PDB file of C-alpha atoms in Angstrom:
ATOM      1  CA  UNK F   1      -9.067   3.319 -41.231  1.00  0.00           C
ATOM      2  CA  UNK F   2      -8.879   1.132 -44.331  1.00  0.00           C
ATOM      3  CA  UNK F   3      -7.390  -2.347 -44.037  1.00  0.00           C
ATOM      4  CA  UNK F   4      -3.898  -2.712 -45.400  1.00  0.00           C
ATOM      5  CA  UNK F   5      -3.699  -4.481 -48.732  1.00  0.00           C
ATOM      6  CA  UNK F   6      -2.042  -7.832 -48.449  1.00  0.00           C
ATOM      7  CA  UNK F   7       0.291  -8.779 -51.226  1.00  0.00           C
ATOM      8  CA  UNK F   8       1.934 -12.036 -52.054  1.00  0.00           C
ATOM      9  CA  UNK F   9       5.431 -11.907 -53.522  1.00  0.00           C
ATOM     10  CA  UNK F  10       6.182 -14.434 -56.250  1.00  0.00           C
ATOM     11  CA  UNK F  11       8.636 -14.824 -59.072  1.00  0.00           C
ATOM     12  CA  UNK F  12       7.353 -13.868 -62.496  1.00  0.00           C
ATOM     13  CA  UNK F  13       7.604 -17.544 -63.453  1.00  0.00           C
ATOM     14  CA  UNK F  14       5.018 -18.440 -60.775  1.00  0.00           C
ATOM     15  CA  UNK F  15       2.330 -15.851 -61.567  1.00  0.00           C
ATOM     16  CA  UNK F  16      -0.921 -17.288 -62.978  1.00  0.00           C
ATOM     17  CA  UNK F  17      -1.734 -16.690 -66.631  1.00  0.00           C
ATOM     18  CA  UNK F  18      -3.557 -13.413 -67.360  1.00  0.00           C
ATOM     19  CA  UNK F  19      -2.701 -12.174 -63.873  1.00  0.00           C
ATOM     20  CA  UNK F  20      -1.297  -8.666 -63.406  1.00  0.00           C
ATOM     21  CA  UNK F  21       1.435  -8.060 -60.860  1.00  0.00           C
ATOM     22  CA  UNK F  22       3.759  -5.235 -59.887  1.00  0.00           C
ATOM     23  CA  UNK F  23       7.505  -5.674 -60.306  1.00  0.00           C
ATOM     24  CA  UNK F  24       8.863  -5.435 -56.746  1.00  0.00           C
ATOM     25  CA  UNK F  25      12.532  -6.266 -57.203  1.00  0.00           C
ATOM     26  CA  UNK F  26      15.005  -7.771 -59.606  1.00  0.00           C
ATOM     27  CA  UNK F  27      17.405 -10.357 -58.205  1.00  0.00           C
ATOM     28  CA  UNK F  28      20.560 -10.191 -60.202  1.00  0.00           C
ATOM     29  CA  UNK F  29      23.551  -8.138 -61.035  1.00  0.00           C
ATOM     30  CA  UNK F  30      23.948  -5.061 -63.148  1.00  0.00           C
ATOM     31  CA  UNK F  31      23.796  -7.037 -66.405  1.00  0.00           C
ATOM     32  CA  UNK F  32      20.457  -8.659 -65.536  1.00  0.00           C
ATOM     33  CA  UNK F  33      18.913  -5.337 -64.471  1.00  0.00           C
ATOM     34  CA  UNK F  34      20.296  -3.614 -67.565  1.00  0.00           C
ATOM     35  CA  UNK F  35      18.890  -6.338 -69.846  1.00  0.00           C
ATOM     36  CA  UNK F  36      15.437  -6.088 -68.247  1.00  0.00           C
ATOM     37  CA  UNK F  37      15.538  -2.277 -68.355  1.00  0.00           C
ATOM     38  CA  UNK F  38      16.311  -2.481 -72.083  1.00  0.00           C
ATOM     39  CA  UNK F  39      13.187  -4.628 -72.477  1.00  0.00           C
ATOM     40  CA  UNK F  40      11.158  -1.989 -70.604  1.00  0.00           C
ATOM     41  CA  UNK F  41      10.867  -3.892 -67.318  1.00  0.00           C
ATOM     42  CA  UNK F  42      11.507  -1.761 -64.225  1.00  0.00           C
ATOM     43  CA  UNK F  43      10.698  -1.974 -60.514  1.00  0.00           C
ATOM     44  CA  UNK F  44       7.213  -0.530 -59.977  1.00  0.00           C
ATOM     45  CA  UNK F  45       5.875  -1.486 -63.412  1.00  0.00           C
ATOM     46  CA  UNK F  46       2.674  -3.493 -63.796  1.00  0.00           C
ATOM     47  CA  UNK F  47       3.295  -6.637 -65.813  1.00  0.00           C
ATOM     48  CA  UNK F  48       0.930  -9.372 -67.046  1.00  0.00           C
ATOM     49  CA  UNK F  49       1.818 -12.995 -67.757  1.00  0.00           C
ATOM     50  CA  UNK F  50       0.312 -13.895 -71.132  1.00  0.00           C
ATOM     51  CA  UNK F  51       1.648 -17.376 -71.847  1.00  0.00           C
ATOM     52  CA  UNK F  52       4.157 -19.985 -70.707  1.00  0.00           C
ATOM     53  CA  UNK F  53       5.756 -22.200 -73.322  1.00  0.00           C
ATOM     54  CA  UNK F  54       5.730 -25.913 -72.492  1.00  0.00           C
ATOM     55  CA  UNK F  55       8.795 -27.867 -71.402  1.00  0.00           C
ATOM     56  CA  UNK F  56      10.296 -24.996 -69.382  1.00  0.00           C
ATOM     57  CA  UNK F  57      10.247 -22.680 -72.388  1.00  0.00           C
ATOM     58  CA  UNK F  58      10.004 -18.890 -72.200  1.00  0.00           C
ATOM     59  CA  UNK F  59       7.396 -16.861 -70.335  1.00  0.00           C
ATOM     60  CA  UNK F  60       5.520 -14.340 -72.493  1.00  0.00           C
ATOM     61  CA  UNK F  61       4.643 -11.146 -70.616  1.00  0.00           C
ATOM     62  CA  UNK F  62       2.962  -7.900 -71.535  1.00  0.00           C
ATOM     63  CA  UNK F  63       4.330  -4.627 -70.241  1.00  0.00           C
ATOM     64  CA  UNK F  64       3.447  -1.109 -71.408  1.00  0.00           C
ATOM     65  CA  UNK F  65       1.375  -2.646 -74.222  1.00  0.00           C
ATOM     66  CA  UNK F  66       4.311  -4.664 -75.578  1.00  0.00           C
ATOM     67  CA  UNK F  67       4.764  -8.416 -75.388  1.00  0.00           C
ATOM     68  CA  UNK F  68       8.181  -9.713 -74.382  1.00  0.00           C
ATOM     69  CA  UNK F  69       9.426 -13.310 -74.090  1.00  0.00           C
ATOM     70  CA  UNK F  70      11.656 -14.015 -71.094  1.00  0.00           C
ATOM     71  CA  UNK F  71      13.635 -17.178 -70.471  1.00  0.00           C
ATOM     72  CA  UNK F  72      12.663 -19.042 -67.306  1.00  0.00           C
ATOM     73  CA  UNK F  73      15.965 -18.167 -65.622  1.00  0.00           C
ATOM     74  CA  UNK F  74      15.357 -14.439 -66.068  1.00  0.00           C
ATOM     75  CA  UNK F  75      11.676 -14.823 -65.110  1.00  0.00           C
ATOM     76  CA  UNK F  76      12.798 -16.354 -61.799  1.00  0.00           C
ATOM     77  CA  UNK F  77      14.884 -13.252 -61.069  1.00  0.00           C
ATOM     78  CA  UNK F  78      11.892 -10.895 -61.364  1.00  0.00           C
ATOM     79  CA  UNK F  79      10.032 -10.732 -58.036  1.00  0.00           C
ATOM     80  CA  UNK F  80       6.498  -9.376 -58.217  1.00  0.00           C
ATOM     81  CA  UNK F  81       3.755  -8.437 -55.782  1.00  0.00           C
ATOM     82  CA  UNK F  82       0.218  -9.630 -56.405  1.00  0.00           C
ATOM     83  CA  UNK F  83      -2.894  -8.360 -54.682  1.00  0.00           C
ATOM     84  CA  UNK F  84      -4.006 -11.267 -52.493  1.00  0.00           C
ATOM     85  CA  UNK F  85      -7.428  -9.774 -51.689  1.00  0.00           C
ATOM     86  CA  UNK F  86      -8.930  -9.505 -55.178  1.00  0.00           C
ATOM     87  CA  UNK F  87     -11.438 -12.329 -55.674  1.00  0.00           C
ATOM     88  CA  UNK F  88     -11.262 -14.340 -58.852  1.00  0.00           C
ATOM     89  CA  UNK F  89      -7.684 -13.321 -59.502  1.00  0.00           C
ATOM     90  CA  UNK F  90      -5.499 -16.279 -58.498  1.00  0.00           C
ATOM     91  CA  UNK F  91      -1.812 -15.643 -57.953  1.00  0.00           C
TER      92      UNK F  91
END
């Protein structure tokens, strides 16, 4: 039997640069989910954090080959799972 993969759930704001993670849930009401869906961000999607602007500026992510800037407030509402067992890939 294979060992179960351990994941660590973080907010999108907390994911390390260049790290890929899977969108696990979106904390927020219908408007927040609708806004993220319009940007192409859905539960189950793989997303990569590309850049964080200084001074609490937006978080730049890549999803489905497209880069999208998210404000920090929205980035905190996106909960993601990261694979905790992959060496060299800090969360």
